[in-house]
Amino acid sequence: MAEIKVDPVDNHTMVIPETEISAQKPRRTLRVASLDIFRGLTVALMILVDDAGGEWPMIGHAPWHSCNLADFVMPFFLFIVGMAIPLALKRIPSKGKAVKKVVFRTLKLLFWGLLLQGGFSHAPDKLTYGVDMQMIRFCGILQRIAFAYLVVALAEIFLKDAQSNDIAAGYCSVFRLYCWHWLLGACILILYLAMLYGTYVPDWQFAVHDKESADYGRVFTVDCNVRGKLNPPCNAVGYIDREILGINHMYLKPAWRRAKACTVNSPYEGPFINDAPSWCHAPFEPEGILSSISAVLSTIIGVHFGHVLVHLKLYTFSYVCVTSGAAALVFSAIYILVDIWGLKYMFVPLKWIGMNAMLVYVMAAEGIFAGFINGWYYEDPHNTLVYWIEKHIFIGVWNSRRVGILLYVLFAEIIFWAIIAGILHRFGIYWKL
């Protein structure tokens, strides 16, 4: 389903990382280094917020309202996926071959998403694997990326006007050339808003299926009977997921459990208060159906930036102000620093991660490597090399769990895997979907 490929070490041959594209006549083209770096930065941010967010909740996912650092990671990924689409598909000569590539890659993303986030893998904390099919989680990070990639890539194939290397002069020429993409985006936005504010949400019940919860097996009722609410218990996003996916197939520990209404330890995790609302115990799918529909918009914006790279080379910030978005601003800054000003060496670790993003995501962000190391313990499953390094080298030296965990994530995970990715890059080895 995924391949480890050995490529010749040549910085000017592979056009788009993480995507396998064949052309009729191989061409030697410059690699967009800023795209690798931006991808590497996003993977590093994911590792940071996932593994250090528990001790530093201000960088973890916001419980509901507001927006923290972790809430930028998924839009950044979708933006990157969108950028890669026009740069990759332009080298495929026929629509049939392009569709085959897109569908096959979508299936591979779905497979890895279900394997890593469906409940089968219990790494890194538990030395077990397997999932009850009645409780498998259908949605996740890679599943959302797969959906957005499929929709936008097919739109790129079928809606785009005839390819043209030269576009008419004018500030809006790229918009006119790809107007159907923006019409698709407008339709998606209208559909999303109509469903979000127009769906009626009735009262609903659920039983706690988290075996680690003190309320395991208990049945709760949530009172709604409303339309157009955006609060945690009665929003259309959760209702649609419960009706289509089934509440047993949703994420058991959503970020809203850290809300002030649920725990006295907010914004940290902790036991629920005695009179916590019933919805505090409920599952919620952060990568659910309706929110994934809106996520396509981030990918479409990324596609447009890919078009700009193909046609205009993106030399100024003025275009960023038109499309806006944090991802656009961050990428544009990296592009100017790296691909225009040539300041590449200061971003080399992030570039290495970006060139092997799937490997680092699986091994570090999903904890597969740490889970493997934890499988070799002495007397007690918590007496492993990972726990020893974390406790004695980082937490013990700084006499602070918060600081120790942060430094452990930065050095023992992000920098460690940047070095591993750099070594693999030296030998031309990449994990590609």
Coordinates of C-alpha atoms in Angstrom, one line a residue, residues 183-416:
L183 CA -17.3 28.1 -8.3
L184 CA -16.9 24.7 -6.8
G185 CA -15.6 26.3 -3.6
A186 CA -18.5 28.6 -3.5
C187 CA -21.0 25.7 -3.9
I188 CA -19.3 23.8 -1.2
L189 CA -19.4 26.8 1.1
I190 CA -23.1 27.3 0.5
L191 CA -23.8 23.6 1.1
Y192 CA -21.9 23.7 4.3
L193 CA -23.6 26.8 5.7
A194 CA -27.0 25.5 4.7
M195 CA -26.5 22.2 6.5
L196 CA -24.8 23.8 9.5
Y197 CA -27.6 26.3 10.1
G198 CA -30.6 24.5 8.6
T199 CA -30.3 21.0 10.1
Y200 CA -32.7 20.3 12.9
V201 CA -31.0 18.6 15.9
P202 CA -33.3 16.5 18.1
D203 CA -32.7 15.2 21.6
W204 CA -30.3 12.3 21.6
Q205 CA -29.0 9.5 23.9
F206 CA -25.7 7.7 24.1
A207 CA -24.0 5.1 26.3
V208 CA -20.4 5.6 27.5
H209 CA -18.2 3.0 25.7
D210 CA -14.9 4.1 27.0
K211 CA -13.8 1.2 29.2
E212 CA -11.3 3.5 31.0
S213 CA -14.1 5.8 32.1
A214 CA -15.7 5.5 35.6
D215 CA -19.1 6.0 33.8
Y216 CA -18.6 3.0 31.4
G217 CA -22.0 1.7 30.3
R218 CA -23.9 4.6 31.7
V219 CA -26.6 6.1 29.4
F220 CA -26.9 9.9 29.1
T221 CA -29.6 12.1 27.4
V222 CA -28.8 15.4 25.8
D223 CA -31.6 17.9 25.3
C224 CA -31.5 19.9 22.0
N225 CA -34.6 20.3 19.8
V226 CA -33.0 23.2 18.1
R227 CA -31.8 24.4 14.7
G228 CA -28.6 26.4 13.8
K229 CA -26.9 26.1 17.2
L230 CA -23.0 26.0 17.2
N231 CA -22.5 24.8 20.8
P232 CA -20.9 21.4 21.6
P233 CA -24.0 19.3 22.3
C234 CA -26.5 20.5 19.6
N235 CA -24.6 21.4 16.5
A236 CA -25.4 19.9 13.1
V237 CA -21.8 18.6 12.6
G238 CA -22.1 16.2 15.5
Y239 CA -25.7 15.2 14.6
I240 CA -24.9 14.3 11.0
D241 CA -21.9 12.2 12.2
R242 CA -24.1 10.4 14.8
E243 CA -26.7 9.6 12.2
I244 CA -24.4 8.5 9.4
L245 CA -21.3 7.1 11.0
G246 CA -22.9 6.0 14.3
I247 CA -21.9 7.2 17.7
N248 CA -19.9 4.0 18.3
H249 CA -17.6 4.9 15.4
M250 CA -16.6 8.4 16.6
Y251 CA -13.7 9.8 18.6
L252 CA -14.1 8.9 22.3
K253 CA -12.0 11.7 23.8
P254 CA -12.7 15.0 22.1
A255 CA -11.1 18.2 23.1
W256 CA -14.3 19.6 24.6
R257 CA -13.7 17.3 27.7
R258 CA -11.2 20.0 28.8
A259 CA -13.8 22.7 28.7
K260 CA -14.6 24.7 31.9
A261 CA -18.1 23.3 31.9
C262 CA -16.7 19.7 32.1
T263 CA -13.6 19.7 34.4
V264 CA -12.2 21.9 37.2
N265 CA -8.7 21.3 35.7
S266 CA -9.6 23.2 32.5
P267 CA -7.8 23.8 30.2
Y268 CA -6.0 20.6 31.3
E269 CA -7.5 17.2 31.3
G270 CA -9.0 15.9 34.5
P271 CA -12.0 14.3 36.2
F272 CA -15.4 15.6 35.4
I273 CA -17.1 17.9 37.9
N274 CA -20.1 16.4 39.7
D275 CA -22.7 18.4 37.8
A276 CA -20.9 18.3 34.4
P277 CA -23.4 18.5 31.4
S278 CA -24.2 15.1 29.9
W279 CA -22.5 16.0 26.6
C280 CA -19.1 16.2 28.3
H281 CA -19.1 12.3 28.3
A282 CA -20.1 12.0 24.7
P283 CA -17.9 11.2 21.7
F284 CA -17.4 13.7 18.9
E285 CA -15.7 13.3 15.6
P286 CA -13.3 16.2 14.9
E287 CA -12.7 14.9 11.4
G288 CA -16.3 14.2 10.6
I289 CA -18.4 14.4 7.5
L290 CA -19.7 18.0 7.5
S291 CA -16.5 19.5 8.7
S292 CA -14.6 17.5 6.0
I293 CA -16.8 19.1 3.3
S294 CA -15.7 22.5 4.5
A295 CA -12.1 21.3 4.6
V296 CA -12.2 21.0 0.8
L297 CA -12.0 24.9 0.8
S298 CA -8.6 24.9 2.3
T299 CA -7.4 22.4 -0.3
I300 CA -8.9 24.6 -3.1
I301 CA -7.0 27.6 -1.8
G302 CA -3.8 25.4 -1.8
V303 CA -4.5 24.4 -5.4
H304 CA -4.7 28.0 -6.4
F305 CA -1.3 28.6 -4.9
G306 CA 0.0 25.7 -6.9
H307 CA -1.3 27.3 -10.0
V308 CA 0.5 30.5 -9.0
L309 CA 3.7 28.6 -8.6
V310 CA 3.2 27.0 -12.1
H311 CA 2.4 30.2 -13.9
L312 CA 3.7 33.2 -11.9
K313 CA 6.5 32.0 -9.5
L314 CA 4.9 33.9 -6.6
Y315 CA 7.4 36.7 -6.0
T316 CA 5.4 39.1 -3.8
F317 CA 3.1 39.1 -0.8
S318 CA 0.4 41.0 -2.8
Y319 CA -1.1 37.8 -4.1
V320 CA -1.2 36.4 -0.5
C321 CA -3.5 39.2 0.5
V322 CA -6.0 38.1 -2.1
T323 CA -6.3 34.5 -1.0
S324 CA -5.3 35.1 2.6
G325 CA -5.2 32.4 5.2
A326 CA -2.5 31.6 7.8
A327 CA -1.2 28.7 5.6
A328 CA -0.8 31.1 2.7
L329 CA 1.1 33.6 4.7
V330 CA 3.4 31.0 6.3
F331 CA 4.1 29.3 3.0
S332 CA 4.7 32.6 1.2
A333 CA 7.2 33.6 3.9
I334 CA 9.0 30.3 3.5
Y335 CA 9.0 30.6 -0.3
I336 CA 10.5 34.1 -0.2
L337 CA 13.2 33.1 2.3
V338 CA 14.1 29.8 0.6
D339 CA 13.3 29.8 -3.1
I340 CA 13.8 33.5 -3.8
W341 CA 16.5 34.7 -1.3
G342 CA 18.2 31.3 -1.2
L343 CA 18.2 30.9 2.7
K344 CA 17.9 27.1 2.5
Y345 CA 20.4 25.9 5.1
M346 CA 18.6 27.2 8.2
F347 CA 15.5 25.1 7.2
V348 CA 17.4 21.9 6.2
P349 CA 16.0 19.8 9.1
L350 CA 12.4 20.7 8.2
K351 CA 13.2 20.0 4.5
W352 CA 14.4 16.5 5.4
I353 CA 11.2 15.8 7.4
G354 CA 9.1 17.2 4.5
M355 CA 10.8 14.9 2.0
N356 CA 9.9 11.9 4.1
A357 CA 6.7 13.2 5.7
M358 CA 4.8 9.9 5.6
L359 CA 7.6 8.1 7.5
V360 CA 7.9 10.7 10.2
Y361 CA 4.1 11.0 10.6
V362 CA 3.7 7.2 11.1
M363 CA 6.8 6.6 13.2
A364 CA 6.7 9.8 15.4
A365 CA 3.2 11.5 15.2
E366 CA 1.4 8.1 15.4
G367 CA 3.9 6.7 17.9
I368 CA 4.7 3.5 16.1
F369 CA 8.4 3.7 16.7
A370 CA 8.0 4.6 20.4
G371 CA 5.5 1.7 20.7
F372 CA 8.1 -0.7 19.2
I373 CA 10.7 0.5 21.7
N374 CA 8.2 0.3 24.5
G375 CA 7.7 -3.4 23.6
W376 CA 11.2 -4.1 25.0
Y377 CA 10.8 -3.5 28.7
Y378 CA 12.5 -4.7 32.0
E379 CA 10.1 -6.2 34.6
D380 CA 7.4 -3.6 34.1
P381 CA 5.9 -2.3 30.8
H382 CA 6.6 1.3 32.0
N383 CA 10.3 0.5 32.5
T384 CA 11.4 1.1 29.0
L385 CA 14.1 3.1 27.2
V386 CA 11.6 5.7 26.1
Y387 CA 10.3 6.3 29.7
W388 CA 13.8 6.3 31.1
I389 CA 15.1 8.9 28.7
E390 CA 12.0 11.1 29.3
K391 CA 12.2 10.8 33.1
H392 CA 15.9 11.0 33.8
I393 CA 17.4 13.0 30.9
F394 CA 14.6 15.6 30.4
I395 CA 12.2 15.8 33.3
G396 CA 14.7 14.9 36.0
V397 CA 17.4 17.3 34.8
W398 CA 15.0 20.3 34.6
N399 CA 13.0 19.3 37.6
S400 CA 9.8 20.2 35.7
R401 CA 7.5 17.8 33.9
R402 CA 6.2 20.6 31.6
V403 CA 9.6 21.8 30.5
G404 CA 11.0 18.2 30.4
I405 CA 8.1 17.0 28.1
L406 CA 8.5 20.0 25.8
L407 CA 12.3 19.4 25.5
Y408 CA 11.8 15.7 25.0
V409 CA 9.4 16.3 22.1
L410 CA 11.7 18.9 20.5
F411 CA 14.9 16.9 20.8
A412 CA 14.0 13.2 21.2
E413 CA 11.3 13.3 18.6
I414 CA 11.4 16.2 16.1
I415 CA 15.1 16.7 15.9
F416 CA 15.8 12.9 16.1

